[in-house]
Coordinates of C-alpha atoms in Angstrom, one line a residue:
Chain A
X1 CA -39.0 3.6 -6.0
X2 CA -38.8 7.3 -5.5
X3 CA -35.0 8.9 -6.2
X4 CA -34.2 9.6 -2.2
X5 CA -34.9 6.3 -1.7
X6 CA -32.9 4.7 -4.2
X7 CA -30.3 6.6 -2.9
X8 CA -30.4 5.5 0.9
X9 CA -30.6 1.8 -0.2
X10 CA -27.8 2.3 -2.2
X11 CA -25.9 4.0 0.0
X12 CA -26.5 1.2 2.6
X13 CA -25.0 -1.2 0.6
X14 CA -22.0 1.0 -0.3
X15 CA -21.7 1.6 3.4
X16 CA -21.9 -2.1 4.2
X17 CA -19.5 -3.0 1.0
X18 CA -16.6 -0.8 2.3
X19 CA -17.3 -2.2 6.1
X20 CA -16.9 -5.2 4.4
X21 CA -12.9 -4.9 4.3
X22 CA -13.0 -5.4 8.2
X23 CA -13.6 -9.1 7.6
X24 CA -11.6 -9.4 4.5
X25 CA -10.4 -8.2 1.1
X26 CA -13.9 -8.8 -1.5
X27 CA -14.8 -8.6 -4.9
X28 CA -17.5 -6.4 -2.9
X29 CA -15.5 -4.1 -1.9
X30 CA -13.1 -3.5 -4.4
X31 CA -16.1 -3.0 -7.1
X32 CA -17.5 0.1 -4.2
X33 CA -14.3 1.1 -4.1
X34 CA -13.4 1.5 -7.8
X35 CA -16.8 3.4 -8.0
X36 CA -15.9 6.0 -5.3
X37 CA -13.0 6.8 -6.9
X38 CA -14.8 7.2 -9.9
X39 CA -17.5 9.3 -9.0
X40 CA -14.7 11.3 -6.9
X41 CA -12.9 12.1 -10.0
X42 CA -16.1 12.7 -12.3
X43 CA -17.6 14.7 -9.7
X44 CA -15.6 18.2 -9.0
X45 CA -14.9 18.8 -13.0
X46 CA -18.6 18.8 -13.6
X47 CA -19.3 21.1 -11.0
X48 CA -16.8 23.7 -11.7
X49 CA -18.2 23.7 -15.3
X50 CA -21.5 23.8 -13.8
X51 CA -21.3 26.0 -11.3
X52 CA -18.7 28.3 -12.3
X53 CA -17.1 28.1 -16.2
X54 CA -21.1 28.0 -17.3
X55 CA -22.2 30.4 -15.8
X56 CA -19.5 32.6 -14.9
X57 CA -17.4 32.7 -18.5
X58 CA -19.5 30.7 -21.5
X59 CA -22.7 32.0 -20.7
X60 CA -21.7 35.9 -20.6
X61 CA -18.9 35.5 -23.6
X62 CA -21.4 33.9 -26.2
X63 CA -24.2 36.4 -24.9
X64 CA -26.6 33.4 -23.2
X65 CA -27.3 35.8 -20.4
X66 CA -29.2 38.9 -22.9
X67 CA -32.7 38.2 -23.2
X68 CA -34.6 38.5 -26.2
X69 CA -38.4 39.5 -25.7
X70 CA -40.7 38.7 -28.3
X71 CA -40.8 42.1 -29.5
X72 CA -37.3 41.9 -30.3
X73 CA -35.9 43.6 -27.6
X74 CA -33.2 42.5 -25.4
X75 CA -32.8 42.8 -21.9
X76 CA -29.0 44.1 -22.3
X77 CA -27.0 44.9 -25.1
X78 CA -24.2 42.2 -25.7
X79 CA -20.9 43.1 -24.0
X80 CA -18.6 42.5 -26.2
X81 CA -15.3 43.0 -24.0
X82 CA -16.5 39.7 -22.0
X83 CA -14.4 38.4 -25.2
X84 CA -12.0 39.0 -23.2
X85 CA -12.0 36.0 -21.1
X86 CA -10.2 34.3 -24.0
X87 CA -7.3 36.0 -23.3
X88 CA -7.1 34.1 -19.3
X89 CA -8.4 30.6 -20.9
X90 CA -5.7 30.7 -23.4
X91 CA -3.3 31.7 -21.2
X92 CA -4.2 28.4 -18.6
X93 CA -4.5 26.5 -22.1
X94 CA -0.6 26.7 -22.1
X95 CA -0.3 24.1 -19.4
X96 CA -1.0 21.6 -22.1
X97 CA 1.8 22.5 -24.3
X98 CA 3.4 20.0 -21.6
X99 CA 2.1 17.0 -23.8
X100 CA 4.4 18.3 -26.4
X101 CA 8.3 18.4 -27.1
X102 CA 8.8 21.3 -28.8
X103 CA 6.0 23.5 -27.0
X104 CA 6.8 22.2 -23.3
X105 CA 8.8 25.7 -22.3
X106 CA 5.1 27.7 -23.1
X107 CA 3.4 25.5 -20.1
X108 CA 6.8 27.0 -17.6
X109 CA 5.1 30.6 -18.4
X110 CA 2.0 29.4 -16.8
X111 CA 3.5 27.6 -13.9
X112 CA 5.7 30.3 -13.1
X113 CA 2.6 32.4 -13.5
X114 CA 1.1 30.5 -10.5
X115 CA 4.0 29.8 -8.3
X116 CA 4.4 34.0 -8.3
X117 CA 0.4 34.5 -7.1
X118 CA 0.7 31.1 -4.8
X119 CA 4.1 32.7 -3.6
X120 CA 2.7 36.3 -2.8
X121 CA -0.6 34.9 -1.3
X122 CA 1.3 32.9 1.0
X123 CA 3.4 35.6 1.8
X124 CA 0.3 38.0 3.0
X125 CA -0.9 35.1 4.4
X126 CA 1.3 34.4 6.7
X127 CA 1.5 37.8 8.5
X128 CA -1.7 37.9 8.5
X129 CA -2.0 34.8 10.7
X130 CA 0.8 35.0 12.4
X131 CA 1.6 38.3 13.7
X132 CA -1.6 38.2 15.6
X133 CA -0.6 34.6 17.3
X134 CA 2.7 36.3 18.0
X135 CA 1.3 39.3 20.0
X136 CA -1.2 36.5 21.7
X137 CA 2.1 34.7 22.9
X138 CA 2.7 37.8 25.0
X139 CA 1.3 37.3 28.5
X140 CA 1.1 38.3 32.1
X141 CA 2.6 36.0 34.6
X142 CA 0.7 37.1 37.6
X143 CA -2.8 37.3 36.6
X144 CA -5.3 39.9 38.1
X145 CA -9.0 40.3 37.8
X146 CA -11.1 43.0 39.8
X147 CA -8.0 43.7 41.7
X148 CA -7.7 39.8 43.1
X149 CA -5.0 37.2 42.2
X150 CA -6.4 34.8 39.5
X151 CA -4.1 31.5 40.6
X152 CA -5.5 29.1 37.7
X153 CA -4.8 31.7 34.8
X154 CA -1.4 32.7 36.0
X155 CA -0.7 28.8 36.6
X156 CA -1.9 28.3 32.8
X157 CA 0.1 31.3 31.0
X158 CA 3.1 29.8 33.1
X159 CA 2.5 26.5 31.6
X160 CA 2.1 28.2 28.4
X161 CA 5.3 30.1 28.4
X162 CA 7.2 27.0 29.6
X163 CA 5.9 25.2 26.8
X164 CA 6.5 27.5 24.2
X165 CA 10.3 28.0 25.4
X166 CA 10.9 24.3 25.7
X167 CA 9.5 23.4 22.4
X168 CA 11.9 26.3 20.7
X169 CA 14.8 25.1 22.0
X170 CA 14.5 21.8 21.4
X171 CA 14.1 22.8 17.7
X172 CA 17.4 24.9 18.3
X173 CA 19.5 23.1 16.2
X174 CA 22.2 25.9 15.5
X175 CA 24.5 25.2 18.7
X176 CA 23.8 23.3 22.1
X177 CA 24.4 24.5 25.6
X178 CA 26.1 21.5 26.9
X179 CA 24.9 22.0 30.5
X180 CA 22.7 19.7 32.2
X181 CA 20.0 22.2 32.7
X182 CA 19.7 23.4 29.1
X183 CA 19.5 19.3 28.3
X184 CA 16.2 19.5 31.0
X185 CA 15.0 22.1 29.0
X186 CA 15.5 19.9 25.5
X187 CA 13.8 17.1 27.5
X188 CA 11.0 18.7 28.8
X189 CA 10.5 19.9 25.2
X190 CA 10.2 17.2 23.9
X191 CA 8.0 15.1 26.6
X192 CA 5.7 18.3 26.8
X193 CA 5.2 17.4 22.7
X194 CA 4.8 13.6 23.7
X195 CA 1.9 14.7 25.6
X196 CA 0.6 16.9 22.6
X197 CA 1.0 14.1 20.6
X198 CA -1.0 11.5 22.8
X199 CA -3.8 14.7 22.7
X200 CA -3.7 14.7 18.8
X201 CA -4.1 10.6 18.5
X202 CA -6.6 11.5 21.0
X203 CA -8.6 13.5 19.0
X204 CA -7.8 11.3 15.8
X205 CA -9.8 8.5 17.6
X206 CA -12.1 10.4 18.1
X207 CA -12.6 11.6 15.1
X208 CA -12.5 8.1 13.8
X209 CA -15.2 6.8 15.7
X210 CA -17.3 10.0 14.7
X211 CA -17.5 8.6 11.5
X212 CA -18.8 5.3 12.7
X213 CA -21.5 7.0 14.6
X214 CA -22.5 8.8 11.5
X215 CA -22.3 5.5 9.3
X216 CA -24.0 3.0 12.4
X217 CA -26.8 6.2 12.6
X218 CA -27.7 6.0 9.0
X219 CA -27.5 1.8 8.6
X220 CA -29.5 1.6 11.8
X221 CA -32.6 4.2 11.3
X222 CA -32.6 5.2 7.7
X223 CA -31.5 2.5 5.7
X224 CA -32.9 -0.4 7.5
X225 CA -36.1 1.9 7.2
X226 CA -35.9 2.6 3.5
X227 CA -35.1 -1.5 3.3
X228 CA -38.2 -2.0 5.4
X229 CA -40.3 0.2 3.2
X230 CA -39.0 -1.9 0.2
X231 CA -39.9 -5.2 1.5
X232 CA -43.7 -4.0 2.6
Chain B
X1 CA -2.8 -9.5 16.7
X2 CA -4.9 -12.4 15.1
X3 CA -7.0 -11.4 11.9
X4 CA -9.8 -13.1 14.1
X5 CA -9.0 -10.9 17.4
X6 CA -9.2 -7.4 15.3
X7 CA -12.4 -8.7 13.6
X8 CA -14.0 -9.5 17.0
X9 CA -12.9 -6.1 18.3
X10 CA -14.5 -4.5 15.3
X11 CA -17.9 -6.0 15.9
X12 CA -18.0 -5.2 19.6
X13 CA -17.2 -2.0 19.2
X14 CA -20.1 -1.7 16.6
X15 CA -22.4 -3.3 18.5
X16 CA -21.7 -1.2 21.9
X17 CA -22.1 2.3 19.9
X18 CA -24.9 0.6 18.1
X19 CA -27.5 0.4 21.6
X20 CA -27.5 4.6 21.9
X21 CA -28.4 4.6 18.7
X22 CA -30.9 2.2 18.5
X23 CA -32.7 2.8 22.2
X24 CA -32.4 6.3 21.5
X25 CA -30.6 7.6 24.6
X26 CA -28.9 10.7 25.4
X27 CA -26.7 11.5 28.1
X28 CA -26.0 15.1 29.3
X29 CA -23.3 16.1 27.1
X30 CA -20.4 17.6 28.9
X31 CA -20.1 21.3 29.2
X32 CA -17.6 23.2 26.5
X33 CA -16.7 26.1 27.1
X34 CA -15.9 27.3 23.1
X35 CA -19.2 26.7 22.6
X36 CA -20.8 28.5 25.2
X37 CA -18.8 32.0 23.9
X38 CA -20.0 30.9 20.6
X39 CA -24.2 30.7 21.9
X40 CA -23.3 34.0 24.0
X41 CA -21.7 35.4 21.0
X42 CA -25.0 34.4 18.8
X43 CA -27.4 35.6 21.4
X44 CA -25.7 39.0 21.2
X45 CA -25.7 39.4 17.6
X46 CA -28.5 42.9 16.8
X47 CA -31.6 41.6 15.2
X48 CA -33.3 44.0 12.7
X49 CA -37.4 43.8 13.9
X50 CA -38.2 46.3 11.0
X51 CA -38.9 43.9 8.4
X52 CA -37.0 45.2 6.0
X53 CA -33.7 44.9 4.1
X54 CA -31.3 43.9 6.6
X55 CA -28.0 46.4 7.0
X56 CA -26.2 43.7 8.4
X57 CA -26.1 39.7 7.8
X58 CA -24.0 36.9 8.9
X59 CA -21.9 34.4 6.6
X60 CA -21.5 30.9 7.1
X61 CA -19.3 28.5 4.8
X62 CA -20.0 25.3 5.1
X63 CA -16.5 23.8 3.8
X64 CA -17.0 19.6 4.2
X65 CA -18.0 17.2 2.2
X66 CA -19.2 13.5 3.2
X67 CA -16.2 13.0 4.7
X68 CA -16.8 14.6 7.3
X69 CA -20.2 15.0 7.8
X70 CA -20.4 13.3 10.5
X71 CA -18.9 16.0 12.8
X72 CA -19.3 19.3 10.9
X73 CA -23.1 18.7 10.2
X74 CA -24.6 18.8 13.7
X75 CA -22.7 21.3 13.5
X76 CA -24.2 23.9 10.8
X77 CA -27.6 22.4 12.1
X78 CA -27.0 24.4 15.6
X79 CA -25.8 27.3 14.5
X80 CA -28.1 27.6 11.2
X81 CA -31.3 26.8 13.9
X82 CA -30.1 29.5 16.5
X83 CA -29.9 32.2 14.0
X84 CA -33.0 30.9 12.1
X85 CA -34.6 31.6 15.6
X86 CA -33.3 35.2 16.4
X87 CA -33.9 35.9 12.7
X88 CA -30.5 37.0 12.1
X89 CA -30.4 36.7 8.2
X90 CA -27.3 35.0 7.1
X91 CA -25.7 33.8 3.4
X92 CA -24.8 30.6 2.8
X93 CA -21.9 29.5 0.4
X94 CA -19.1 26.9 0.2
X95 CA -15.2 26.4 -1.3
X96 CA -15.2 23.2 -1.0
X97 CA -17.3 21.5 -4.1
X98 CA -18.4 18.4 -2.5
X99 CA -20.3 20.8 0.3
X100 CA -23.2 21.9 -2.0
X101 CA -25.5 19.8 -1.3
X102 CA -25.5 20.6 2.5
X103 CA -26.1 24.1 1.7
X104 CA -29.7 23.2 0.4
X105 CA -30.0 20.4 2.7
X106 CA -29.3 21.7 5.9
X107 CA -31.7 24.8 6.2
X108 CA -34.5 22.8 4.6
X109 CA -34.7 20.2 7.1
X110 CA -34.0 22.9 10.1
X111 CA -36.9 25.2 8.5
X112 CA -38.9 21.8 8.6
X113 CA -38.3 21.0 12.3
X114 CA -38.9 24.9 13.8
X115 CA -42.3 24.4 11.6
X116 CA -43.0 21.4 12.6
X117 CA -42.1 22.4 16.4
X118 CA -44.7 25.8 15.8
X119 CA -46.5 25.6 13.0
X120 CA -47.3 29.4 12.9
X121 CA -43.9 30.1 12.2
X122 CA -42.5 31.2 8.6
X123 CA -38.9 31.5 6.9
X124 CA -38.9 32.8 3.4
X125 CA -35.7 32.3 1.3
X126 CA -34.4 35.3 0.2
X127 CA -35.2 37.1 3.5
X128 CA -34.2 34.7 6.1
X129 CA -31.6 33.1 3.9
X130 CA -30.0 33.1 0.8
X131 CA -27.6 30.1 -0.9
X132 CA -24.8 31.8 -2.6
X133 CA -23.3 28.2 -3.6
X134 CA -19.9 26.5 -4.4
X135 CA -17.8 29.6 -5.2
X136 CA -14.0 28.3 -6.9
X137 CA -11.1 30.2 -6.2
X138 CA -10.1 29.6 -2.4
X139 CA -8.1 32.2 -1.2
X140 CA -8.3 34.4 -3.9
X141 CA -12.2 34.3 -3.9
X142 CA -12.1 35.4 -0.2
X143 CA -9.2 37.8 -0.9
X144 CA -11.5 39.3 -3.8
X145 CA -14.2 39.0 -1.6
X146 CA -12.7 41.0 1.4
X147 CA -11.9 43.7 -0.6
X148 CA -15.1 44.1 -2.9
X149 CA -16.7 47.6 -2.8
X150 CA -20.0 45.7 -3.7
X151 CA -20.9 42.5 -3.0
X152 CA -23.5 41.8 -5.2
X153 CA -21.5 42.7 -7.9
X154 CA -19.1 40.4 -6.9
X155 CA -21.3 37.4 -6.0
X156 CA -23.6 38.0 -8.8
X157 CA -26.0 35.2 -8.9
X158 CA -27.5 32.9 -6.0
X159 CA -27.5 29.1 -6.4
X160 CA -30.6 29.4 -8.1
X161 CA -29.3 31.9 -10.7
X162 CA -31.3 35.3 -9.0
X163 CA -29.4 38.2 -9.2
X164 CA -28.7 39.2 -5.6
X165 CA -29.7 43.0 -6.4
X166 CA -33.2 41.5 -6.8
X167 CA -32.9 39.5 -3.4
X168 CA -34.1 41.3 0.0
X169 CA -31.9 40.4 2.0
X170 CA -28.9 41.7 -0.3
X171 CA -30.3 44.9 -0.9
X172 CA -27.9 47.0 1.6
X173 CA -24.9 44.8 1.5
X174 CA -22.1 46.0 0.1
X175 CA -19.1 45.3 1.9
X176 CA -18.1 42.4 4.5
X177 CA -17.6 45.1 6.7
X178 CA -21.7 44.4 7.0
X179 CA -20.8 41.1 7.7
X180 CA -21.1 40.7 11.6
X181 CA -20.4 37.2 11.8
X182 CA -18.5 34.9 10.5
X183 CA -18.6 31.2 10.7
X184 CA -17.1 28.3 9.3
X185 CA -17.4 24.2 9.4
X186 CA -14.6 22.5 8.2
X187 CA -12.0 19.6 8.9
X188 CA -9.6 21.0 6.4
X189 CA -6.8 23.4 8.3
X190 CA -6.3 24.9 4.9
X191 CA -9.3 26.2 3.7
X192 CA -10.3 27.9 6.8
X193 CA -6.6 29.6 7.3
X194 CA -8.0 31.1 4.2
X195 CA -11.1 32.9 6.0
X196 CA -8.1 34.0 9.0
X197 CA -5.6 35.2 6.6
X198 CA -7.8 36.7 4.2
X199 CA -10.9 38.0 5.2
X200 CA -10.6 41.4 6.8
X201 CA -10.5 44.7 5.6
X202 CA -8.7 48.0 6.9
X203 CA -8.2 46.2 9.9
X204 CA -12.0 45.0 10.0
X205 CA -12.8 41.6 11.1
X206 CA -16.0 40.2 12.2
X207 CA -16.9 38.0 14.6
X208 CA -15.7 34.8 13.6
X209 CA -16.6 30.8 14.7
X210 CA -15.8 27.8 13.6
X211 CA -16.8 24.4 14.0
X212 CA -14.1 21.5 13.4
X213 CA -13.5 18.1 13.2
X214 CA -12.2 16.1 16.2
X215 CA -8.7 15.9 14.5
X216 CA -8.6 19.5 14.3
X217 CA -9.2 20.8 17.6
X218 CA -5.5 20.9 18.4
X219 CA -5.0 23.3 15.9
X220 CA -7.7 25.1 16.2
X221 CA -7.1 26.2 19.5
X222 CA -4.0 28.3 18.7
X223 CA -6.8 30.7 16.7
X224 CA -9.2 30.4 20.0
X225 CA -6.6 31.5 22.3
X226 CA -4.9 34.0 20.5
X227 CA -8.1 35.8 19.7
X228 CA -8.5 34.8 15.9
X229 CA -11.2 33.0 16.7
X230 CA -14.1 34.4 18.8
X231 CA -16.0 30.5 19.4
X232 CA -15.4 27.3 18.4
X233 CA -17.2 23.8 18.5
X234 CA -15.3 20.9 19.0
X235 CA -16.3 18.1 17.0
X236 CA -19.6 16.5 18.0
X237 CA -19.2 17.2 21.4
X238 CA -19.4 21.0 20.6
X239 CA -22.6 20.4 18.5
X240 CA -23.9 18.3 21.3
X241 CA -23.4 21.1 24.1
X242 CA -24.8 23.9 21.5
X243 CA -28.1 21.6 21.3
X244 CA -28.5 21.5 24.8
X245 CA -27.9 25.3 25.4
X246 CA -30.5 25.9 22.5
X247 CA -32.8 23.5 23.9
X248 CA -32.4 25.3 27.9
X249 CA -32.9 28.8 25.7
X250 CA -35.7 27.4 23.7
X251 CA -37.6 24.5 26.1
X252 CA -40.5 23.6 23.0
X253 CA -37.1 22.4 21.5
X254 CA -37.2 18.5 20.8
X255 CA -33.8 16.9 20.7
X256 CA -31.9 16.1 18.0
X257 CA -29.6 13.4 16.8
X258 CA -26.7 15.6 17.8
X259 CA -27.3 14.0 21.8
X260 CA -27.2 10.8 20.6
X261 CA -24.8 10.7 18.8
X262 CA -22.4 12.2 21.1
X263 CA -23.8 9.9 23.5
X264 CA -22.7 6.8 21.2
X265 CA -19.4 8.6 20.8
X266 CA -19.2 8.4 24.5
X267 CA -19.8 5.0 24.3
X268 CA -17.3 4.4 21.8
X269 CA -14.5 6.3 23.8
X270 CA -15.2 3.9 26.7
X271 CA -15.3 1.0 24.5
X272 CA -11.8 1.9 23.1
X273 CA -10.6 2.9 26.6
X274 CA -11.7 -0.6 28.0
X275 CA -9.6 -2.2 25.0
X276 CA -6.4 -0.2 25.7
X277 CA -6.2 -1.3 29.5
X278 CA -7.1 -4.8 28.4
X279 CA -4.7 -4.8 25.6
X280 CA -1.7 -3.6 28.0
X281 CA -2.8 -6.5 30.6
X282 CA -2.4 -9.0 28.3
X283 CA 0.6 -7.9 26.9
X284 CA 1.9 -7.0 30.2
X285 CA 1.3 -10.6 31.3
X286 CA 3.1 -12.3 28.4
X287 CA 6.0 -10.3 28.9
X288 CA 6.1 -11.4 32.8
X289 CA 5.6 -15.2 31.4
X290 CA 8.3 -14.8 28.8
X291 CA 10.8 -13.0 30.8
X292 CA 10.0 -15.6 33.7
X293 CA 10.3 -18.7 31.5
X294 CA 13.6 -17.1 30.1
X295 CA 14.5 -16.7 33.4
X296 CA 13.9 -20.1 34.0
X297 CA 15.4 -21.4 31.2
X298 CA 19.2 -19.5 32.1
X299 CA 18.7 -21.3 35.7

């Protein structure tokens, strides 16, 4: 059995094992699941060393990437200031010092450490993102186009606007205006989110059944294939 | 609801998306207009007939996993084919580990369809393509990245461990300023506000689309409409609308799965929609049997 089809048949059956919950809770099913989990967790630390600590710190700090040619040569000399990538590792190394009593404040210089970069990035971030959805938010109420009246984007930039205000003020929790018509405002707020909300679950279903698509497309035409294939 | 209700539900709604799939059949997929800007958009991107190095490239990051596979492959498929078929050379890399695999995947079994579909045609990697790989880091890989004065000093190595200053189609790229477009598949909000927040420089930003998950789509039209976003495809139907448009611009085209599948989903959505109504009848009707026998009972 070739490797790519090993892998559809047991894919198949670890498709079919987690359906499996639909009828009931199984010894099938719990086993598929434990192994997900598993191979979720075993997974991403092996590629980072793969893909990145191997290749990007190990290999240039204990001189794996200079060639030697059989004459002797190498193809670089050995840069010895990739040493300093000790410096970083150690650094991270503090977070362990959690595991111990005495040591536990050294892992607070790390964390700090990345709340400051988390809290900075964050910080650009934001502006960047924002300002530009801010400035969108600005829009014409009477739409034109070539010098005519476009009714259906002035009737959307209206919505848009009524939308946006509503929503604000019924998150506008620092005083109320007791009038009835600032209440219609709160209530259309909040009904105008009602309908966002039925959009989003919407979307979620759809979403959903995506997956089941996906999962019905491969039982259906590869697996049942790779299975026919077997039994030939 | 009965344990025995739910479970027939669940095999009827199997076996209804299950009869696309099986008989093959696609429907017209409805028209979206995200992902007509984002064809239009691809269609005028410049293409470089000199055969050499390529001043300018395009960058897709294909950020899912299995999870959601479902929606953002079709996805990368269309949008990998169309630029595969202007020959607009494009880079290939991913923040989200689980991803790899669909970087080597996906334009390998493209490049095997447009041969298969003209079998005079060639795509060489390293020309038409290059896989740049899981990169770790997240925001401050793009940050880094969006500032870099050289690239392939930067980025280094390919997947395959080539230096990129001995790859073709790197040799002029140095900034992401020679990045014309951007796009990105995803179903996490979080790793593609990265690419918004982050990747520009000196007020540069290239043309950017994204492809997201159904789930997403609320969201991600608050970057369409206030110009963050230059295209996006919604879910499988956006995938599904892309195909057709590449198969109108391209008629030797066969059809993909990306029809049929939204054409199951379709089904599905009609399956679920039936349920609802029938769901709110019945429960409709008990409470007008209750409230009558109540009724009765107080008389």
């Amino acid at each position: 059995m070739s490797w790519e089809l090993a892998t559809v048949v047991i894919g198949g059956f670890a498709t079919l094992a987690i359906y499996s919950f639909l009828v009931r809770e199984n010894p099938f099913y719990r086993f598929f699941e434990h192994l997900f989990i598993g191979i979720a967790a075993g997974f991403f630390p092996i590629l980072v060393f793969k893909n990145f600590l191997w290749p990007k710190v190990f290999e240039p700090m204990f001189g794996f990437t200079v060639v030697t040619f059989p004459d002797g040569t190498t193809s670089a000399p050995y840069e010895p200031l990739n040493l300093l990538f000790l410096l970083p590792i150690g650094f991270g190394m503090l977070y362990y010092t959690l595991y111990s009593r005495r040591y536990s404040w050294l892992a607070k210089l790390v964390i700090g450490f990345s709340l400051g970069y988390s809290g900075g990035l964050a910080f650009k971030g934001f502006f960047a993102e924002m300002v530009p959805q801010l400035t969108g938010s600005f829009r014409s109420l009477a739409v034109f186009a070539d010098g005519s009246f476009q009714l259906f984007a002035t009737v959307e930039n209206w919505i848009f606007l009524i939308t946006l205000l509503s929503v604000m003020y019924y998150f506008f929790f620092t005083f109320r205006f007791a009038s009835e018509s600032a209440k219609g405002v709160s209530v259309t707020g909040r009904w105008l989110m009602m309908i966002c909300f039925g959009a989003f679950f919407g979307s979620t279903v759809m979403a959903r059944m995506a997956l089941l698509v996906e999962r019905l497309q491969f039982l259906i035409l590869d697996w049942s294939e790779a299975m026919g294939s077997l039994v030939v | 609801m009965h344990s025995f209700e739910r479970q027939i539900i669940y095999l009827l709604v199997m076996l209804v998306v299950s009869i696309p799939i099986v008989m093959k059949q696609s429907m017209k997929p409805a028209k979206m207009k995200s992902a007509d800007t984002l064809f239009q958009m691809i269609e005028g991107l410049p293409v470089d007939h000199s055969g050499g190095a390529p001043e300018e490239i395009a960058l897709l990051a294909l950020d899912f996993g299995p999870n959601t596979k479902a929606e953002n492959e079709p996805q990368a498929e269309v949008v990998i084919e169309h630029l595969l078929r202007k020959r607009i050379p494009f880079a290939l890399l991913t923040l989200y580990a689980p991803g790899e695999g669909f970087l080597t995947s996906i334009p390998e079994r493209v490049i095997e369809r447009l041969q298969k579909e003209d079998p005079g045609v060639r795509y060489e990697y390293g020309r038409d393509w290059v896989n740049l790989g899981y990169r770790p880091g997240q925001a401050l890989f793009i940050q880094t990245l969006a500032k870099s004065k050289d690239l392939r000093s930067e980025l280094k190595k390919d997947v395959f461990g080539s230096p990129l200053k001995d790859i073709p189609l790197f040799q002029n790229i140095k900034t992401i300023r020679q990045i014309h477009f951007l796009a990105e598949f995803t179903g996490l909000v979080g790793i593609f506000d990265f690419y918004v927040q982050f990747f520009q420089q000196d007020g540069f930003v290239p043309l950017f689309g994204h492809g997201c998950t159904s789930i997403t789509i609320p969201e991600a039209y608050i970057y369409l409409d206030s110009g963050q976003l230059n295209g996006l495809l919604e879910g499988i139907a956006g995938a599904a609308w892309y195909s057709k448009l590449l198969k109108d611009a391209f008629p030797k085209r066969p059809n993909d799965d990306a029809l049929v599948t939204n054409t199951a989903l379709g089904v599905a959505h009609l399956v679920i929609i039936f349920l609802i109504f029938v769901g709110n009848i019945r429960e409709g009707y008990r409470w007008f049997v209750e409230s009558h026998r109540h009724g009765g009972d107080a008389v």
